[in-house]
Amino acid sequence: MDMNTLTQFSFYFGAASMLCASIFFFFERGEVAAKWRTSVTVAGLVTFIAFFHYLTMRDSSVWAASAPNYDDLTSLRYVDWLVTVPLQIVEFYLILKVVGKVSSSVFWQLLVASVVMLVGGFLGETVDDFELIGFIIGMVGWAGVVYLIFAGGAAKASVEGKNAAVQSAFNSMKLIVLVGWAIYPIGYVIGNLVTVTDGIQAMNVIYNFADLINKAAFGLVIWAAAKSDS
């Protein structure tokens, strides 16, 4: 299988997986306790929005490195992330709300850090000679999110809640952000900072793989916690 075929397959597989995950979450929202339904619904929205964007991104005229409108792919991908990543930040806030009071400042801190991460990445991929600076800005934003959920206000709210299902979900979500979100910088480096054969295609395969983990698996963690607490 050549790299072009693998890349196209990853887009088709990503679209199908996001659709299946969305249908699953929307059907399952009625099977969990009322306090968890919003969280499961948001999980379905995240994957459905991703499915919608993958329908367009799977077209080889968009993702191929030689495509005249390749920049459209970057825009589509970051539009997707600028919608779905904040929704995932909402998920952190919602599951903490399940167990009691949590300051709205926790949400805003996480949101600001995630936006810094995304804006840095977008500028790095679209502005000439800004690749390294954009990468550094994005990594600072990601480090901010990691700090907040491991040692900041979000982490403290999780511990104080003393709900086993919430703590289990929160710990799994922390690992996804720490490990799963770390996959994106690998793709960024391959596609923007080093010279690699078929680097653009490799970057897109890595991004698509990361999306599956960070959207579908993220939602499954929330669904599992909701089922165990229902």
XYZ file of N, CA and C in Angstrom:
690
model
N 0.842 -1.194 0.000
C 0.000 0.000 0.000
C 0.883 1.252 0.000
N 0.719 2.097 -1.031
C 1.527 3.314 -1.061
C 0.946 4.357 -0.107
N 1.693 5.449 0.081
C 1.314 6.437 1.090
C 0.023 7.160 0.725
N -0.195 7.396 -0.566
C -1.433 8.057 -0.982
C -2.653 7.211 -0.651
N -2.544 5.898 -0.921
C -3.650 4.993 -0.621
C -3.905 4.930 0.879
N -2.829 4.840 1.657
C -2.967 4.792 3.113
C -3.620 6.072 3.642
N -3.220 7.199 3.081
C -3.787 8.471 3.527
C -5.280 8.531 3.237
N -5.648 8.142 2.014
C -7.062 8.166 1.653
C -7.860 7.193 2.518
N -7.297 6.020 2.765
C -7.970 5.050 3.629
C -8.186 5.632 5.022
N -7.185 6.340 5.541
C -7.305 6.887 6.896
C -8.430 7.914 6.982
N -8.656 8.666 5.894
C -9.761 9.624 5.896
C -11.106 8.911 5.836
N -11.217 7.891 4.987
C -12.468 7.143 4.898
C -12.758 6.412 6.208
N -11.733 5.790 6.777
C -11.902 5.078 8.045
C -12.269 6.061 9.156
N -11.636 7.228 9.142
C -11.946 8.244 10.143
C -13.386 8.704 10.044
N -13.865 8.947 8.822
C -15.245 9.390 8.635
C -16.230 8.338 9.130
N -16.003 7.072 8.753
C -16.899 5.996 9.171
C -16.887 5.820 10.687
N -15.718 5.886 11.282
C -15.596 5.702 12.731
C -16.286 6.823 13.496
N -16.120 8.057 13.030
C -16.762 9.190 13.701
C -18.283 9.095 13.608
N -18.793 8.653 12.454
C -20.238 8.501 12.304
C -20.768 7.420 13.240
N -20.091 6.277 13.271
C -20.524 5.183 14.149
C -20.499 5.606 15.614
N -19.449 6.318 16.001
C -19.345 6.784 17.387
C -20.481 7.746 17.713
N -20.812 8.626 16.787
C -21.888 9.597 17.015
C -23.223 8.899 17.220
N -23.530 7.951 16.341
C -24.786 7.207 16.461
C -24.841 6.489 17.804
N -23.746 5.872 18.190
C -23.682 5.150 19.465
C -23.946 6.086 20.641
N -23.260 7.224 20.672
C -23.424 8.150 21.796
C -24.842 8.711 21.860
N -25.418 9.045 20.714
C -26.765 9.619 20.717
C -27.807 8.590 21.170
N -27.626 7.336 20.782
C -28.550 6.301 21.233
C -28.375 6.013 22.723
N -27.146 6.050 23.190
C -26.860 5.688 24.575
C -27.195 6.786 25.581
N -27.358 8.015 25.132
C -27.616 9.105 26.075
C -28.878 8.851 26.907
N -29.831 8.127 26.341
C -31.056 7.825 27.076
C -30.910 6.689 28.063
N -29.756 6.016 28.045
C -29.526 4.866 28.914
C -28.685 5.209 30.136
N -28.355 6.473 30.315
C -27.542 6.876 31.465
C -28.350 7.816 32.346
N -27.862 8.023 33.563
C -28.540 8.918 34.500
C -28.628 10.326 33.919
N -29.672 11.047 34.317
C -29.928 12.375 33.762
C -28.731 13.316 33.907
N -28.008 13.196 35.012
C -26.885 14.109 35.254
C -25.733 13.898 34.271
N -25.731 12.737 33.576
C -24.657 12.434 32.628
C -25.069 12.675 31.177
N -26.343 12.926 30.925
C -26.823 12.959 29.540
C -26.202 14.083 28.715
N -26.007 15.224 29.324
C -25.378 16.321 28.584
C -23.964 15.953 28.168
N -23.228 15.301 29.066
C -21.852 14.897 28.755
C -21.811 13.919 27.585
N -22.711 12.935 27.599
C -22.741 11.945 26.520
C -23.191 12.599 25.211
N -24.122 13.546 25.306
C -24.568 14.270 24.115
C -23.429 15.069 23.497
N -22.659 15.751 24.331
C -21.518 16.530 23.836
C -20.493 15.607 23.179
N -20.290 14.418 23.759
C -19.370 13.447 23.154
C -19.832 13.091 21.743
N -21.153 12.927 21.570
C -21.697 12.647 20.247
C -21.541 13.814 19.292
N -21.699 15.025 19.801
C -21.518 16.213 18.967
C -20.082 16.331 18.469
N -19.129 16.034 19.341
C -17.713 16.113 18.972
C -17.418 15.200 17.787
N -17.867 13.949 17.874
C -17.580 13.002 16.794
C -18.403 13.301 15.541
N -19.619 13.827 15.711
C -20.435 14.138 14.531
C -19.857 15.319 13.767
N -19.387 16.333 14.468
C -18.742 17.474 13.810
C -17.502 17.001 13.055
N -16.738 16.107 13.688
C -15.553 15.554 13.024
C -15.955 14.771 11.773
N -17.017 13.980 11.862
C -17.513 13.222 10.708
C -17.840 14.161 9.549
N -18.522 15.251 9.838
C -18.902 16.221 8.809
C -17.666 16.762 8.090
N -16.638 17.097 8.845
C -15.429 17.640 8.225
C -14.644 16.561 7.472
N -14.659 15.338 7.980
C -13.938 14.260 7.301
C -14.558 13.947 5.947
N -15.858 14.161 5.795
C -16.496 13.929 4.505
C -15.851 14.774 3.416
N -15.452 15.988 3.769
C -14.791 16.870 2.806
C -13.303 16.582 2.711
N -12.665 16.364 3.850
C -11.213 16.174 3.858
C -10.779 14.885 3.177
N -11.691 13.903 3.066
C -11.293 12.629 2.458
C -11.067 12.742 0.956
N -11.515 13.828 0.337
C -11.327 14.042 -1.101
C -9.845 14.285 -1.374
N -9.238 13.461 -2.224
C -7.799 13.563 -2.479
C -7.415 14.893 -3.115
N -8.373 15.574 -3.759
C -8.060 16.873 -4.353
C -7.810 17.925 -3.279
N -8.189 17.609 -2.046
C -7.977 18.525 -0.931
C -6.711 18.181 -0.164
N -6.518 16.860 0.131
C -5.394 16.521 1.005
C -4.084 16.242 0.276
N -4.137 15.966 -1.013
C -2.895 15.648 -1.724
C -1.912 16.814 -1.635
N -0.645 16.490 -1.443
C 0.381 17.527 -1.272
C 0.457 18.448 -2.480
N 0.143 17.896 -3.672
C 0.242 18.691 -4.899
C -1.050 19.433 -5.226
N -2.067 19.256 -4.392
C -3.365 19.865 -4.683
C -3.265 21.387 -4.653
N -3.854 22.054 -5.646
C -3.785 23.519 -5.671
C -4.517 24.158 -4.502
N -5.497 23.427 -3.958
C -6.255 23.962 -2.829
C -5.916 23.227 -1.537
N -4.642 22.806 -1.403
C -4.245 22.072 -0.197
C -4.482 22.883 1.076
N -4.338 24.209 0.983
C -4.556 25.048 2.162
C -5.968 24.894 2.708
N -6.911 24.475 1.842
C -8.275 24.254 2.308
C -8.314 23.177 3.381
N -7.459 22.163 3.252
C -7.431 21.084 4.232
C -7.007 21.610 5.594
N -5.969 22.431 5.609
C -5.507 23.005 6.871
C -6.621 23.811 7.523
N -7.318 24.599 6.722
C -8.416 25.406 7.260
C -9.531 24.522 7.798
N -9.901 23.490 7.024
C -10.957 22.579 7.463
C -10.583 21.877 8.761
N -9.349 21.421 8.828
C -8.921 20.685 10.016
C -8.931 21.577 11.256
N -8.465 22.793 11.102
C -8.424 23.691 12.262
C -9.803 24.229 12.627
N -10.692 24.374 11.651
C -12.079 24.711 11.977
C -12.674 23.593 12.827
N -12.426 22.356 12.419
C -12.893 21.198 13.188
C -12.341 21.242 14.610
N -11.049 21.439 14.731
C -10.428 21.455 16.058
C -10.892 22.635 16.894
N -11.088 23.802 16.263
C -11.515 24.986 17.010
C -12.931 24.843 17.551
N -13.701 23.913 16.988
C -15.038 23.622 17.514
C -14.993 22.461 18.501
N -14.312 21.377 18.121
C -14.376 20.163 18.934
C -13.495 20.202 20.177
N -12.336 20.842 20.101
C -11.467 20.888 21.287
C -12.120 21.676 22.421
N -12.688 22.866 22.166
C -13.421 23.529 23.250
C -14.572 22.686 23.797
N -15.238 21.914 22.929
C -16.296 21.029 23.420
C -15.728 19.967 24.354
N -14.523 19.498 24.065
C -13.891 18.538 24.962
C -13.503 19.195 26.282
N -13.148 20.472 26.230
C -12.898 21.213 27.463
C -14.197 21.321 28.261
N -15.301 21.534 27.561
C -16.614 21.546 28.216
C -16.857 20.220 28.923
N -16.415 19.115 28.294
C -16.590 17.793 28.897
C -15.901 17.707 30.256
N -14.680 18.208 30.339
C -13.987 18.215 31.624
C -14.826 18.949 32.669
N -15.345 20.087 32.278
C -16.130 20.901 33.209
C -17.421 20.185 33.599
N -18.083 19.562 32.626
C -19.360 18.901 32.894
C -19.218 17.718 33.843
N -18.174 16.910 33.655
C -18.060 15.751 34.547
C -17.691 16.185 35.958
N -16.996 17.308 36.089
C -16.701 17.825 37.424
C -17.964 18.405 38.062
N -18.853 18.959 37.239
C -20.119 19.482 37.748
C -21.013 18.372 38.272
N -20.811 17.159 37.769
C -21.624 16.029 38.217
C -21.494 15.821 39.717
N -20.305 16.057 40.259
C -20.051 15.746 41.672
C -20.126 16.969 42.575
N -20.536 18.105 42.046
C -20.681 19.263 42.919
C -20.184 20.541 42.287
N -19.920 21.521 43.130
C -19.533 22.840 42.653
C -18.103 22.841 42.120
N -17.936 23.483 40.985
C -16.601 23.685 40.425
C -16.579 25.091 39.836
N -15.538 25.824 40.111
C -15.458 27.215 39.686
C -15.457 27.331 38.163
N -16.179 28.328 37.656
C -16.191 28.555 36.211
C -14.810 28.969 35.704
N -13.963 29.456 36.615
C -12.606 29.845 36.208
C -11.815 28.647 35.703
N -12.139 27.456 36.216
C -11.478 26.234 35.748
C -11.746 26.047 34.259
N -13.003 26.224 33.869
C -13.373 26.092 32.460
C -12.636 27.112 31.600
N -12.633 28.372 32.029
C -12.030 29.430 31.224
C -10.522 29.272 31.106
N -9.882 28.815 32.170
C -8.437 28.575 32.104
C -8.114 27.487 31.090
N -8.884 26.393 31.131
C -8.681 25.304 30.178
C -8.967 25.768 28.751
N -10.022 26.556 28.592
C -10.397 27.026 27.258
C -9.315 27.923 26.667
N -8.813 28.859 27.447
C -7.776 29.776 26.960
C -6.523 29.004 26.558
N -6.109 28.053 27.399
C -4.910 27.263 27.090
C -5.097 26.469 25.801
N -6.289 25.895 25.609
C -6.536 25.097 24.401
C -6.568 25.973 23.153
N -7.120 27.179 23.259
C -7.161 28.090 22.113
C -5.750 28.550 21.741
N -4.919 28.828 22.742
C -3.519 29.183 22.481
C -2.836 28.055 21.712
N -3.081 26.821 22.134
C -2.502 25.654 21.478
C -2.914 25.590 20.003
N -4.202 25.789 19.736
C -4.713 25.673 18.370
C -4.286 26.844 17.489
N -4.330 28.043 18.027
C -3.936 29.217 17.245
C -2.457 29.139 16.878
N -1.629 28.698 17.823
C -0.210 28.529 17.529
C 0.016 27.544 16.400
N -0.680 26.407 16.465
C -0.544 25.406 15.412
C -1.020 25.915 14.064
N -2.153 26.610 14.056
C -2.702 27.118 12.795
C -1.764 28.133 12.149
N -1.259 29.069 12.944
C -0.332 30.066 12.401
C 0.948 29.404 11.896
N 1.406 28.388 12.620
C 2.613 27.689 12.207
C 2.453 26.972 10.878
N 1.236 26.500 10.592
C 0.999 25.756 9.352
C 0.581 26.645 8.186
N 0.223 27.880 8.457
C -0.296 28.730 7.381
C 0.536 29.982 7.111
N 1.379 30.384 8.047
C 2.183 31.600 7.873
C 3.611 31.209 7.503
N 4.127 31.792 6.448
C 5.488 31.480 5.990
C 6.521 31.784 7.069
N 7.459 30.869 7.212
C 8.583 31.014 8.146
C 8.143 31.149 9.605
N 6.948 30.662 9.922
C 6.442 30.741 11.297
C 6.283 29.351 11.907
N 6.789 28.334 11.190
C 6.546 26.953 11.612
C 7.056 26.670 13.022
N 8.285 27.054 13.314
C 8.873 26.750 14.618
C 8.232 27.573 15.727
N 8.026 28.858 15.475
C 7.411 29.713 16.493
C 5.989 29.239 16.791
N 5.242 28.906 15.736
C 3.890 28.396 15.926
C 3.881 27.104 16.721
N 4.857 26.250 16.439
C 4.972 24.982 17.168
C 5.209 25.240 18.654
N 6.103 26.169 18.959
C 6.420 26.479 20.358
C 5.193 27.046 21.071
N 4.479 27.955 20.408
C 3.267 28.524 21.011
C 2.245 27.425 21.285
N 2.056 26.543 20.307
C 1.118 25.441 20.480
C 1.493 24.528 21.629
N 2.780 24.239 21.766
C 3.238 23.372 22.847
C 3.049 24.029 24.214
N 3.224 25.346 24.275
C 2.982 26.069 25.534
C 1.509 25.947 25.927
N 0.612 26.087 24.948
C -0.814 25.927 25.223
C -1.146 24.535 25.708
N -0.593 23.524 25.043
C -0.824 22.132 25.455
C -0.286 21.888 26.861
N 0.895 22.407 27.158
C 1.471 22.257 28.495
C 0.575 22.909 29.541
N -0.066 24.018 29.170
C -0.986 24.679 30.087
C -2.185 23.811 30.410
N -2.750 23.158 29.396
C -3.876 22.249 29.627
C -3.442 21.093 30.521
N -2.286 20.507 30.216
C -1.771 19.386 31.010
C -1.590 19.798 32.465
N -1.012 20.968 32.688
C -0.811 21.440 34.067
C -2.145 21.581 34.800
N -3.127 22.184 34.147
C -4.411 22.442 34.798
C -5.133 21.163 35.186
N -5.032 20.124 34.350
C -5.763 18.894 34.667
C -4.973 17.942 35.560
N -3.657 18.142 35.647
C -2.857 17.288 36.520
C -2.563 17.934 37.868
N -2.446 19.255 37.908
C -2.058 19.907 39.162
C -2.849 21.175 39.457
N -3.644 21.648 38.521
C -4.363 22.896 38.702
C -5.751 22.717 39.279
N -6.613 23.697 39.009
C -7.949 23.696 39.580
C -8.799 22.513 39.177
N -8.666 22.052 37.937
C -9.457 20.904 37.482
C -9.089 19.648 38.258
N -7.800 19.439 38.488
C -7.348 18.266 39.246
C -7.870 18.312 40.673
N -7.816 19.476 41.294
C -8.281 19.614 42.678
C -9.782 19.369 42.785
N -10.546 19.860 41.813
C -11.992 19.657 41.825
C -12.343 18.184 41.690
N -11.574 17.452 40.892
C -11.813 16.021 40.724
C -11.594 15.266 42.026
N -10.516 15.581 42.716
C -10.197 14.897 43.976
C -11.229 15.225 45.040
N -11.637 16.479 45.111
C -12.592 16.902 46.131
C -13.975 16.303 45.904
N -14.294 15.935 44.647
C -15.598 15.380 44.345
C -15.850 14.025 44.967
N -14.834 13.204 45.094
C -14.911 11.888 45.727
C -15.995 11.004 45.119
N -16.107 11.040 43.793
C -17.003 10.154 43.067
C -16.134 9.226 42.233
N -16.244 7.920 42.476
C -15.349 6.951 41.841
C -15.455 6.988 40.319
N -16.686 7.082 39.794
C -16.879 7.090 38.343
C -16.258 8.333 37.715
N -16.464 9.475 38.358
C -15.906 10.723 37.840
C -14.386 10.699 37.888
N -13.832 10.237 38.999
C -12.375 10.197 39.120
C -11.759 9.248 38.107
N -12.433 8.113 37.864
C -11.936 7.164 36.866
C -11.954 7.794 35.472
N -13.065 8.450 35.130
C -13.165 9.102 33.825
C -12.151 10.228 33.704
N -12.022 11.018 34.763
C -11.104 12.154 34.737
C -9.667 11.684 34.554
N -9.295 10.615 35.252
C -7.931 10.086 35.125
C -7.669 9.563 33.716
N -8.668 8.897 33.126
C -8.505 8.397 31.758
C -8.413 9.545 30.763
N -9.224 10.570 30.972
C -9.195 11.733 30.094
C -7.865 12.475 30.207
N -7.311 12.514 31.417
C -5.991 13.132 31.599
C -4.937 12.412 30.770
N -4.989 11.085 30.770
C -4.016 10.312 30.001
C -4.188 10.538 28.500
N -5.449 10.675 28.068
C -5.694 10.938 26.651
C -5.092 12.285 26.251
N -5.262 13.298 27.100
C -4.691 14.616 26.805
C -3.167 14.565 26.838
N -2.616 13.830 27.807
C -1.161 13.756 27.940
C -0.531 12.961 26.803
N -1.100 11.807 26.492
C -0.515 10.911 25.489
C -1.159 11.113 24.112
N -2.492 11.118 24.084
C -3.192 11.235 22.805
C -2.957 12.565 22.115
N -3.033 13.654 22.872
C -2.799 14.963 22.260
C -1.346 15.138 21.861
N -0.450 14.380 22.467
C 0.976 14.479 22.123
C 1.268 13.883 20.746
N 0.299 13.163 20.173
C 0.491 12.598 18.836
C 0.487 13.712 17.784
N -0.316 14.729 18.001
C -0.414 15.818 17.023
C 0.919 16.523 16.767
N 1.698 16.854 17.808
C 2.996 17.489 17.538
C 3.922 16.633 16.684
N 3.798 15.301 16.811
C 4.617 14.417 15.979
C 4.263 14.631 14.506
N 2.958 14.660 14.219
C 2.522 14.914 12.852
C 2.938 16.287 12.369
N 2.837 17.270 13.247
C 3.223 18.645 12.889
C 4.692 18.711 12.496
N 5.540 18.091 13.300
C 6.981 18.102 13.022
C 7.270 17.440 11.684
N 6.653 16.283 11.439
C 6.889 15.557 10.187
C 6.421 16.365 8.977
N 5.307 17.059 9.115
C 4.758 17.793 7.984
C 5.305 19.192 7.791
N 5.915 19.769 8.849
C 6.291 21.177 8.764
C 7.736 21.510 9.119
N 8.368 20.706 9.957
C 9.683 21.093 10.472
C 10.840 20.259 9.951
N 10.564 19.093 9.394
C 11.634 18.257 8.861
C 11.279 17.852 7.436
N 12.296 17.451 6.687
C 12.083 17.007 5.310
C 11.961 15.493 5.288
N 10.762 15.018 4.975
C 10.478 13.585 4.962
C 9.745 13.257 3.669
N 10.080 12.134 3.061
C 9.360 11.687 1.874
C 7.891 11.479 2.217
N 7.003 12.040 1.407
C 5.559 11.955 1.660
C 5.203 12.515 3.039
N 5.888 13.573 3.439
C 5.674 14.138 4.771
C 4.262 14.642 4.996
N 3.661 15.262 3.965
C 2.304 15.786 4.108
C 1.314 14.644 4.325
N 1.469 13.577 3.537
C 0.585 12.426 3.700
C 0.775 11.781 5.072
N 2.025 11.627 5.485
C 2.302 11.034 6.797
C 1.699 11.881 7.910
N 1.803 13.189 7.790
C 1.221 14.087 8.782
C -0.288 13.884 8.888
N -0.955 13.748 7.742
C -2.402 13.578 7.762
C -2.822 12.235 8.336
N -2.063 11.185 8.042
C -2.359 9.874 8.639
C -2.239 9.958 10.157
N -1.191 10.610 10.634
C -0.980 10.753 12.081
C -2.096 11.590 12.703
N -2.457 12.690 12.064
C -3.549 13.527 12.572
C -4.858 12.733 12.651
N -5.138 11.937 11.614
C -6.380 11.166 11.593
C -6.394 10.105 12.690
N -5.250 9.457 12.891
C -5.135 8.468 13.968
C -5.341 9.140 15.324
N -4.739 10.305 15.498
C -4.875 11.036 16.760
C -6.322 11.450 16.997
N -7.017 11.858 15.945
C -8.419 12.254 16.092
C -9.279 11.105 16.605
N -9.015 9.898 16.104
C -9.788 8.742 16.563
C -9.630 8.535 18.065
N -8.402 8.640 18.539
C -8.143 8.457 19.968
C -8.742 9.598 20.778
N -8.534 10.797 20.310
C -8.867 11.968 21.115
C -10.315 12.415 21.007
N -11.045 11.860 20.059
C -12.469 12.176 19.967
C -13.328 10.964 20.336
N -13.136 9.860 19.615
C -13.958 8.678 19.878
C -13.634 8.051 21.232
N -12.354 7.820 21.504
C -11.974 7.204 22.782
C -12.294 8.124 23.954
N -12.115 9.418 23.765
C -12.457 10.409 24.784
C -13.932 10.266 25.163
N -14.789 10.163 24.145
C -16.217 10.000 24.393
C -16.553 8.676 25.047
N -15.873 7.612 24.647
C -16.129 6.298 25.241
C -15.794 6.280 26.724
N -14.764 7.008 27.117
C -14.405 7.105 28.537
C -15.549 7.745 29.317
N -16.119 8.799 28.764
C -17.235 9.479 29.427
C -18.457 8.575 29.482
N -18.744 7.893 28.375
C -19.885 6.965 28.352
C -19.712 5.865 29.389
N -18.515 5.292 29.493
C -18.263 4.220 30.462
C -18.482 4.712 31.888
N -18.028 5.923 32.178
C -18.233 6.484 33.519
C -19.715 6.712 33.781
N -20.416 7.199 32.762
C -21.849 7.453 32.909
C -22.612 6.158 33.173
N -22.256 5.092 32.462
C -22.927 3.802 32.666
C -22.656 3.248 34.054
N -21.427 3.367 34.512
C -21.081 2.809 35.823
C -21.707 3.600 36.963
N -22.056 4.866 36.696
C -22.627 5.718 37.741
C -24.142 5.845 37.604
N -24.726 5.049 36.694
C -26.167 5.157 36.444
C -26.912 3.973 37.050
